[in-house]
Amino acid sequence: MSSRIVVVGGGTAGARLAERLPVTLLGEEPHAPYNRVLLADVLAGRYGPEVIALPSSRGDGVRHQVRVTAVDRAARVVHCAGGESFAYDRLVLATGSNPVLPPLRGLGGDRLPAGVHAFRTLDDCLALDALVAPGVRAVVIGGGLLGVSAARALAARGAEVVLAQQGEHLMERQLDAAASAILRRHLETDLGVEVHTECRVRGLRCAGDTVEAVELADGFVLGADVVVIACGVRPRVGLALAAGLDVRRGIVVDDRLRTSDPYIHAVGDCAEHDGRLYGLAGAALEQADVLAEVLTTGTGAYRGTRALTRLSMDALELAAFGDATPRPGDDTVQLADATSGAYRKVVVRGDRLVGGVLLGDLGAVGALARAWEGDEALPEAPLLHLLTHDGGS
């Protein structure tokens, strides 16, 4: 008899498993699984929602608008809000993550004020789409990858966009200060986005239950018809906690993506492997592929993901990987062209490429990414060759 595999969560990782294995997939959203990475392109009007749909699953086991409320580990059954129950031989938690809502005045309670949205789901995207038009004043809170993506999408729709970032520069997790300065110049000059860094948002001003402004800690007020909160994500671990599984920041898994219960696995944003959370589509896909092998052949092991971040913003292409902040003793090669806005930087530790940032011309990114992902010794050649179009290969 075939094993009954139940997957909770219809995001990137869950959909990948449903593509590769005959499973029962229980997703909360009303939509078929879709590629979250392309939500900004949907908001910008480049793609319709149907374009970002993920490949269909094997069989007809995908269920929409099903919220799992409890896991009975002893009986190996999951219970759902509508009263349904599903028995499993193996359970996979692919519950993803929730947007972080900062503690702002005017943001308390379970319901966001009208005009205020996170930017995490297709429903968020569709709600913003209905609000955005040329001349609409939009404030994006958060200057990481998600916030920058939202800002450029809103600007593409003709909105008057302000991007408020608490940190010193944009996309601090991926970019160094020099690369961030180029990105900021592109947003301001080419897209018309007003960027504020090192500023803290104090709260929202509302008329009734509708947002009308964003107030900064220094007292400055930004008028707003629309507010997008892009302050990061937090793993959804409530179901695992209630089931008594080992949870730290995420659901703890081993190299076979097993939780503390050998019949339950976790993949994607909710999973913590070797003390690390990824929150990246590439890691979710890799974990799902490894787990598919584990569940079908009994072999396979997950050793972590070395993921490259790419972002295309009209005239500016961006790629970042690894740790681009050098340590004492590291070798760094950096090239910048202020005229074209191109910037390249790689960091070499010993004989290994450990990180890099490229903006503008990405001709060398393929070879550099392969060298980094392979974690192999670099050839004995001048480091400058790493930034040529063939990446020194």
Short mmCIF file of C-alpha atoms in Angstrom, two decimals:
data_model
loop_
_atom_site.label_atom_id
_atom_site.label_comp_id
_atom_site.label_asym_id
_atom_site.label_seq_id
_atom_site.Cartn_x
_atom_site.Cartn_y
_atom_site.Cartn_z
CA MET A 1 0.00 0.00 0.00
CA SER A 2 1.36 3.45 -0.93
CA SER A 3 2.28 5.83 1.85
CA ARG A 4 -0.22 8.59 2.63
CA ILE A 5 1.65 11.90 2.51
CA VAL A 6 -0.16 15.00 3.71
CA VAL A 7 1.40 18.42 3.06
CA VAL A 8 0.23 21.43 5.04
CA GLY A 9 0.86 24.60 3.06
CA GLY A 10 0.52 25.46 -0.62
CA GLY A 11 3.50 27.76 -1.04
CA THR A 12 6.70 27.17 -2.99
CA ALA A 13 7.91 24.13 -1.01
CA GLY A 14 4.50 22.47 -0.70
CA ALA A 15 3.70 22.96 -4.38
CA ARG A 16 7.06 21.48 -5.37
CA LEU A 17 6.33 18.34 -3.35
CA ALA A 18 2.86 18.10 -4.90
CA GLU A 19 4.49 18.34 -8.32
CA ARG A 20 6.88 15.49 -7.60
CA LEU A 21 4.87 13.15 -5.37
CA PRO A 22 1.27 11.94 -5.00
CA VAL A 23 0.26 13.89 -1.91
CA THR A 24 -2.74 15.51 -0.29
CA LEU A 25 -1.85 19.20 -0.18
CA LEU A 26 -3.88 21.42 2.16
CA GLY A 27 -3.53 25.12 1.38
CA GLU A 28 -5.22 28.02 3.18
CA GLU A 29 -5.30 30.39 0.23
CA PRO A 30 -8.16 30.34 -2.30
CA HIS A 31 -5.68 30.35 -5.19
CA ALA A 32 -3.77 27.52 -6.81
CA PRO A 33 -0.08 27.51 -5.76
CA TYR A 34 1.86 30.40 -7.31
CA ASN A 35 5.36 31.84 -7.48
CA ARG A 36 5.67 34.47 -4.73
CA VAL A 37 8.91 35.76 -6.24
CA LEU A 38 6.91 37.27 -9.12
CA LEU A 39 4.29 39.09 -7.03
CA ALA A 40 6.03 42.44 -7.61
CA ASP A 41 5.80 41.87 -11.36
CA VAL A 42 2.06 41.20 -11.03
CA LEU A 43 1.63 44.41 -9.03
CA ALA A 44 3.68 46.32 -11.60
CA GLY A 45 1.34 45.07 -14.34
CA ARG A 46 4.00 43.04 -16.14
CA TYR A 47 2.20 39.71 -15.57
CA GLY A 48 -1.32 38.62 -14.90
CA PRO A 49 -1.95 36.45 -11.82
CA GLU A 50 -2.42 33.38 -13.99
CA VAL A 51 1.13 33.66 -15.34
CA ILE A 52 2.73 33.02 -11.94
CA ALA A 53 0.81 29.79 -11.26
CA LEU A 54 3.10 26.88 -10.39
CA PRO A 55 2.98 23.51 -12.23
CA SER A 56 -0.02 21.38 -11.35
CA SER A 57 0.39 18.56 -8.87
CA ARG A 58 0.41 14.84 -9.53
CA GLY A 59 -3.19 13.71 -9.26
CA ASP A 60 -6.00 15.76 -7.77
CA GLY A 61 -4.80 16.02 -4.19
CA VAL A 62 -4.55 19.82 -3.96
CA ARG A 63 -7.19 21.38 -1.68
CA HIS A 64 -7.73 25.14 -1.39
CA GLN A 65 -9.09 27.20 1.52
CA VAL A 66 -8.40 24.43 4.01
CA ARG A 67 -6.95 25.55 7.34
CA VAL A 68 -5.33 22.89 9.47
CA THR A 69 -5.97 23.57 13.14
CA ALA A 70 -4.32 20.64 14.94
CA VAL A 71 -2.04 17.66 14.53
CA ASP A 72 -2.82 14.48 16.46
CA ARG A 73 0.58 12.84 16.48
CA ALA A 74 -0.57 9.71 18.29
CA ALA A 75 -3.33 8.96 15.76
CA ARG A 76 -1.37 10.53 12.85
CA VAL A 77 -4.29 12.69 11.81
CA VAL A 78 -4.57 16.40 11.01
CA HIS A 79 -7.78 18.24 11.84
CA CYS A 80 -9.14 21.17 9.84
CA ALA A 81 -11.30 24.17 10.64
CA GLY A 82 -14.15 22.90 8.48
CA GLY A 83 -14.37 19.66 10.44
CA GLU A 84 -12.48 17.47 7.98
CA SER A 85 -9.65 15.20 9.09
CA PHE A 86 -6.84 13.65 7.07
CA ALA A 87 -4.84 10.62 8.15
CA TYR A 88 -1.17 10.47 7.24
CA ASP A 89 1.76 8.11 7.22
CA ARG A 90 4.10 11.07 6.71
CA LEU A 91 3.18 14.68 7.40
CA VAL A 92 5.05 17.60 5.85
CA LEU A 93 4.73 21.03 7.40
CA ALA A 94 5.29 23.66 4.71
CA THR A 95 3.47 26.41 6.58
CA GLY A 96 5.75 29.19 5.35
CA SER A 97 5.98 32.51 7.14
CA ASN A 98 3.91 35.51 8.11
CA PRO A 99 4.80 39.15 7.49
CA VAL A 100 6.23 40.95 10.49
CA LEU A 101 3.96 43.78 11.59
CA PRO A 102 6.00 46.32 13.58
CA PRO A 103 4.63 47.79 16.83
CA LEU A 104 3.32 51.03 15.34
CA ARG A 105 0.67 53.31 16.78
CA GLY A 106 -2.52 52.78 14.83
CA LEU A 107 -1.62 49.22 13.87
CA GLY A 108 -3.00 47.32 16.85
CA GLY A 109 -5.61 44.60 16.66
CA ASP A 110 -6.21 41.81 14.19
CA ARG A 111 -7.45 44.02 11.37
CA LEU A 112 -5.27 46.45 9.43
CA PRO A 113 -6.65 49.91 8.67
CA ALA A 114 -8.09 50.36 5.18
CA GLY A 115 -5.28 51.14 2.75
CA VAL A 116 -2.64 49.29 4.79
CA HIS A 117 -1.36 45.99 3.45
CA ALA A 118 1.48 43.57 3.85
CA PHE A 119 3.06 42.32 0.63
CA ARG A 120 3.23 38.58 1.08
CA THR A 121 0.34 36.88 -0.72
CA LEU A 122 -1.49 37.10 -4.01
CA ASP A 123 -4.48 38.51 -2.12
CA ASP A 124 -2.21 41.30 -0.79
CA CYS A 125 -1.09 41.94 -4.36
CA LEU A 126 -4.64 42.03 -5.74
CA ALA A 127 -5.80 44.35 -2.93
CA LEU A 128 -2.97 46.77 -3.69
CA ASP A 129 -3.68 46.52 -7.40
CA ALA A 130 -7.22 47.76 -6.75
CA LEU A 131 -5.91 50.79 -4.83
CA VAL A 132 -2.99 51.92 -6.96
CA ALA A 133 -3.35 54.44 -9.77
CA PRO A 134 -1.25 57.32 -11.11
CA GLY A 135 -0.86 59.99 -8.45
CA VAL A 136 -1.79 57.80 -5.49
CA ARG A 137 0.51 58.48 -2.52
CA ALA A 138 2.11 55.23 -1.38
CA VAL A 139 4.48 54.75 1.56
CA VAL A 140 6.51 51.54 1.78
CA ILE A 141 7.81 50.75 5.27
CA GLY A 142 10.96 48.61 5.03
CA GLY A 143 13.90 48.86 2.66
CA GLY A 144 14.90 45.23 2.30
CA LEU A 145 14.48 43.14 -0.84
CA LEU A 146 10.69 42.96 -0.43
CA GLY A 147 10.31 46.68 0.26
CA VAL A 148 12.46 47.67 -2.72
CA SER A 149 10.50 45.28 -4.95
CA ALA A 150 7.20 46.76 -3.77
CA ALA A 151 8.43 50.34 -4.23
CA ARG A 152 9.57 49.82 -7.80
CA ALA A 153 6.31 47.99 -8.65
CA LEU A 154 4.20 50.85 -7.26
CA ALA A 155 6.35 53.40 -9.07
CA ALA A 156 5.84 51.50 -12.32
CA ARG A 157 2.09 51.99 -11.82
CA GLY A 158 2.53 55.75 -11.54
CA ALA A 159 2.14 56.05 -7.77
CA GLU A 160 4.01 58.72 -5.81
CA VAL A 161 6.18 56.41 -3.72
CA VAL A 162 8.09 57.06 -0.50
CA LEU A 163 10.33 54.30 0.85
CA ALA A 164 11.15 54.49 4.57
CA GLN A 165 14.05 52.37 5.82
CA GLN A 166 15.18 52.27 9.45
CA GLY A 167 18.68 51.00 8.63
CA GLU A 168 21.61 52.90 7.20
CA HIS A 169 21.13 51.67 3.65
CA LEU A 170 18.80 49.69 1.43
CA MET A 171 18.89 45.89 1.22
CA GLU A 172 21.39 45.64 4.07
CA ARG A 173 21.32 41.82 4.05
CA GLN A 174 22.47 41.63 0.43
CA LEU A 175 24.32 44.86 -0.44
CA ASP A 176 27.24 46.83 0.90
CA ALA A 177 27.04 50.62 1.28
CA ALA A 178 28.47 51.37 -2.18
CA ALA A 179 26.08 49.05 -4.01
CA SER A 180 23.17 50.35 -1.95
CA ALA A 181 24.03 53.93 -2.93
CA ILE A 182 23.77 52.98 -6.60
CA LEU A 183 20.46 51.25 -5.98
CA ARG A 184 19.16 54.30 -4.13
CA ARG A 185 20.21 56.61 -6.95
CA HIS A 186 18.40 54.39 -9.44
CA LEU A 187 15.20 54.38 -7.37
CA GLU A 188 15.27 58.14 -6.88
CA THR A 189 16.49 59.29 -10.30
CA ASP A 190 15.05 56.70 -12.68
CA LEU A 191 11.87 55.65 -10.86
CA GLY A 192 11.03 58.80 -8.89
CA VAL A 193 10.92 57.05 -5.50
CA GLU A 194 11.59 59.26 -2.48
CA VAL A 195 13.93 57.30 -0.21
CA HIS A 196 14.44 57.93 3.51
CA THR A 197 17.08 55.89 5.37
CA GLU A 198 17.96 55.92 9.06
CA CYS A 199 14.42 56.93 9.83
CA ARG A 200 12.07 55.20 12.23
CA VAL A 201 8.34 55.05 11.63
CA ARG A 202 6.42 55.90 14.80
CA GLY A 203 2.88 55.19 13.71
CA LEU A 204 -0.02 55.59 11.32
CA ARG A 205 -2.55 58.39 11.28
CA CYS A 206 -6.04 57.30 10.32
CA ALA A 207 -9.33 58.99 9.59
CA GLY A 208 -11.77 56.53 11.05
CA ASP A 209 -10.43 53.16 9.96
CA THR A 210 -8.68 54.48 6.84
CA VAL A 211 -5.00 55.42 6.74
CA GLU A 212 -4.15 58.98 5.76
CA ALA A 213 -0.51 59.43 6.82
CA VAL A 214 2.63 57.84 8.22
CA GLU A 215 4.34 59.59 11.11
CA LEU A 216 8.10 59.34 11.55
CA ALA A 217 9.87 59.42 14.91
CA ASP A 218 11.28 62.90 14.21
CA GLY A 219 7.74 64.22 13.79
CA PHE A 220 7.82 64.39 9.99
CA VAL A 221 4.54 63.26 8.44
CA LEU A 222 4.19 61.47 5.10
CA GLY A 223 0.78 61.71 3.51
CA ALA A 224 -0.42 58.28 2.39
CA ASP A 225 -3.34 56.82 0.49
CA VAL A 226 -1.67 53.40 0.58
CA VAL A 227 0.84 51.92 3.06
CA VAL A 228 2.80 48.75 2.32
CA ILE A 229 4.46 47.03 5.28
CA ALA A 230 7.57 45.14 4.18
CA CYS A 231 9.43 44.59 7.46
CA GLY A 232 10.44 40.98 6.93
CA VAL A 233 8.80 37.66 7.72
CA ARG A 234 8.56 35.30 10.66
CA PRO A 235 8.21 31.48 10.35
CA ARG A 236 4.71 30.12 10.98
CA VAL A 237 5.32 27.63 13.76
CA GLY A 238 2.07 27.71 15.75
CA LEU A 239 0.86 24.35 14.49
CA ALA A 240 4.20 22.73 15.30
CA LEU A 241 4.33 24.29 18.76
CA ALA A 242 0.83 23.10 19.58
CA ALA A 243 1.81 19.60 18.44
CA GLY A 244 4.79 19.59 20.81
CA LEU A 245 7.50 19.58 18.15
CA ASP A 246 10.96 21.05 18.75
CA VAL A 247 10.77 24.72 17.72
CA ARG A 248 13.40 27.42 18.10
CA ARG A 249 13.12 30.28 15.65
CA GLY A 250 11.69 27.78 13.15
CA ILE A 251 10.67 24.12 13.22
CA VAL A 252 13.91 22.26 13.87
CA VAL A 253 14.80 19.65 11.22
CA ASP A 254 17.75 17.34 10.60
CA ASP A 255 19.53 16.54 7.32
CA ARG A 256 16.58 14.40 6.24
CA LEU A 257 14.22 17.30 6.97
CA ARG A 258 12.72 15.37 9.90
CA THR A 259 11.32 17.17 12.91
CA SER A 260 11.56 15.80 16.44
CA ASP A 261 8.74 13.44 15.39
CA PRO A 262 10.18 10.98 12.79
CA TYR A 263 6.84 10.85 10.96
CA ILE A 264 6.71 14.64 10.48
CA HIS A 265 8.94 16.70 8.20
CA ALA A 266 9.21 20.45 7.62
CA VAL A 267 10.41 22.39 4.59
CA GLY A 268 10.55 25.97 3.36
CA ASP A 269 10.34 29.18 5.35
CA CYS A 270 9.07 27.47 8.51
CA ALA A 271 12.02 25.04 8.73
CA GLU A 272 15.19 25.68 10.73
CA HIS A 273 18.11 23.54 9.59
CA ASP A 274 21.47 23.57 11.37
CA GLY A 275 20.44 26.73 13.20
CA ARG A 276 19.57 28.60 10.02
CA LEU A 277 16.40 30.01 8.50
CA TYR A 278 16.50 30.79 4.80
CA GLY A 279 13.26 32.48 3.73
CA LEU A 280 14.28 32.06 0.09
CA ALA A 281 12.51 30.35 -2.78
CA GLY A 282 15.71 28.58 -3.84
CA ALA A 283 16.14 26.97 -0.44
CA ALA A 284 12.46 25.93 -0.32
CA LEU A 285 12.75 24.22 -3.70
CA GLU A 286 15.99 22.47 -2.77
CA GLN A 287 14.55 21.22 0.51
CA ALA A 288 11.43 19.93 -1.24
CA ASP A 289 13.54 18.08 -3.82
CA VAL A 290 15.65 16.46 -1.10
CA LEU A 291 12.57 15.46 0.86
CA ALA A 292 10.97 13.96 -2.25
CA GLU A 293 14.06 11.76 -2.58
CA VAL A 294 13.97 10.87 1.12
CA LEU A 295 10.30 9.87 0.93
CA THR A 296 10.60 7.84 -2.27
CA THR A 297 14.00 6.16 -2.00
CA GLY A 298 14.97 6.51 1.65
CA THR A 299 18.16 8.28 0.57
CA GLY A 300 19.13 11.91 0.24
CA ALA A 301 20.31 14.52 2.70
CA TYR A 302 20.01 18.28 2.92
CA ARG A 303 23.28 20.10 3.60
CA GLY A 304 22.07 23.70 3.36
CA THR A 305 21.51 26.06 0.45
CA ARG A 306 23.85 28.55 -1.14
CA ALA A 307 21.34 30.89 -2.75
CA LEU A 308 21.88 33.83 -5.07
CA THR A 309 19.55 36.84 -4.94
CA ARG A 310 18.62 38.47 -8.25
CA LEU A 311 16.44 41.49 -8.86
CA SER A 312 15.58 43.08 -12.19
CA MET A 313 14.45 46.70 -12.07
CA ASP A 314 14.04 47.98 -15.59
CA ALA A 315 17.41 49.64 -16.30
CA LEU A 316 19.15 48.08 -13.28
CA GLU A 317 20.05 44.42 -12.82
CA LEU A 318 21.21 43.26 -9.41
CA ALA A 319 22.75 40.04 -8.11
CA ALA A 320 24.15 39.26 -4.66
CA PHE A 321 25.45 36.08 -3.06
CA GLY A 322 27.24 34.92 0.06
CA ASP A 323 28.97 37.29 2.46
CA ALA A 324 30.14 40.44 0.70
CA THR A 325 31.52 42.00 3.91
CA PRO A 326 35.24 41.20 4.10
CA ARG A 327 36.92 39.99 7.27
CA PRO A 328 40.51 40.81 8.22
CA GLY A 329 42.79 38.93 5.83
CA ASP A 330 40.22 38.59 3.04
CA ASP A 331 41.01 39.76 -0.48
CA THR A 332 38.51 42.12 -2.10
CA VAL A 333 38.18 43.18 -5.70
CA GLN A 334 35.88 46.09 -6.45
CA LEU A 335 35.10 47.86 -9.71
CA ALA A 336 32.74 50.81 -10.05
CA ASP A 337 31.63 52.89 -13.03
CA ALA A 338 29.82 55.99 -11.84
CA THR A 339 28.77 56.93 -15.37
CA SER A 340 26.94 53.71 -16.17
CA GLY A 341 26.00 52.88 -12.58
CA ALA A 342 27.75 49.50 -12.83
CA TYR A 343 29.33 48.01 -9.72
CA ARG A 344 31.09 44.71 -9.08
CA LYS A 345 32.65 43.36 -5.92
CA VAL A 346 33.85 39.93 -4.85
CA VAL A 347 35.35 38.74 -1.57
CA VAL A 348 37.88 35.89 -1.51
CA ARG A 349 38.84 34.10 1.70
CA GLY A 350 41.92 31.95 1.23
CA ASP A 351 41.30 30.22 -2.09
CA ARG A 352 37.49 30.37 -1.88
CA LEU A 353 35.01 32.87 -3.25
CA VAL A 354 32.77 33.73 -0.28
CA GLY A 355 30.54 36.50 -1.59
CA GLY A 356 29.87 39.16 -4.15
CA VAL A 357 27.63 41.95 -5.37
CA LEU A 358 27.00 42.94 -8.98
CA LEU A 359 24.85 45.80 -10.23
CA GLY A 360 24.32 46.90 -13.81
CA ASP A 361 26.31 44.52 -15.98
CA LEU A 362 25.76 40.92 -14.86
CA GLY A 363 27.88 39.31 -17.55
CA ALA A 364 30.10 37.57 -14.99
CA VAL A 365 27.39 36.46 -12.58
CA GLY A 366 26.93 32.94 -13.98
CA ALA A 367 30.55 31.91 -13.60
CA LEU A 368 30.87 33.63 -10.23
CA ALA A 369 27.75 31.93 -8.90
CA ARG A 370 29.02 28.53 -10.03
CA ALA A 371 32.37 29.12 -8.33
CA TRP A 372 30.64 30.15 -5.12
CA GLU A 373 27.99 27.43 -5.11
CA GLY A 374 30.59 24.75 -5.84
CA ASP A 375 32.79 25.98 -2.97
CA GLU A 376 35.85 24.91 -4.92
CA ALA A 377 39.37 26.31 -4.89
CA LEU A 378 39.75 29.23 -7.29
CA PRO A 379 42.29 29.00 -10.13
CA GLU A 380 45.63 30.70 -9.61
CA ALA A 381 44.95 33.87 -11.58
CA PRO A 382 44.81 37.57 -10.77
CA LEU A 383 41.70 38.28 -8.73
CA LEU A 384 40.64 40.93 -11.23
CA HIS A 385 39.83 38.10 -13.64
CA LEU A 386 36.93 37.16 -11.39
CA LEU A 387 35.11 40.26 -12.56
CA THR A 388 35.52 39.70 -16.29
CA HIS A 389 32.52 38.46 -18.25
CA ASP A 390 33.56 34.83 -17.97
CA GLY A 391 34.22 35.10 -14.24
CA GLY A 392 37.82 34.10 -14.73
CA SER A 393 36.96 30.66 -16.11
#
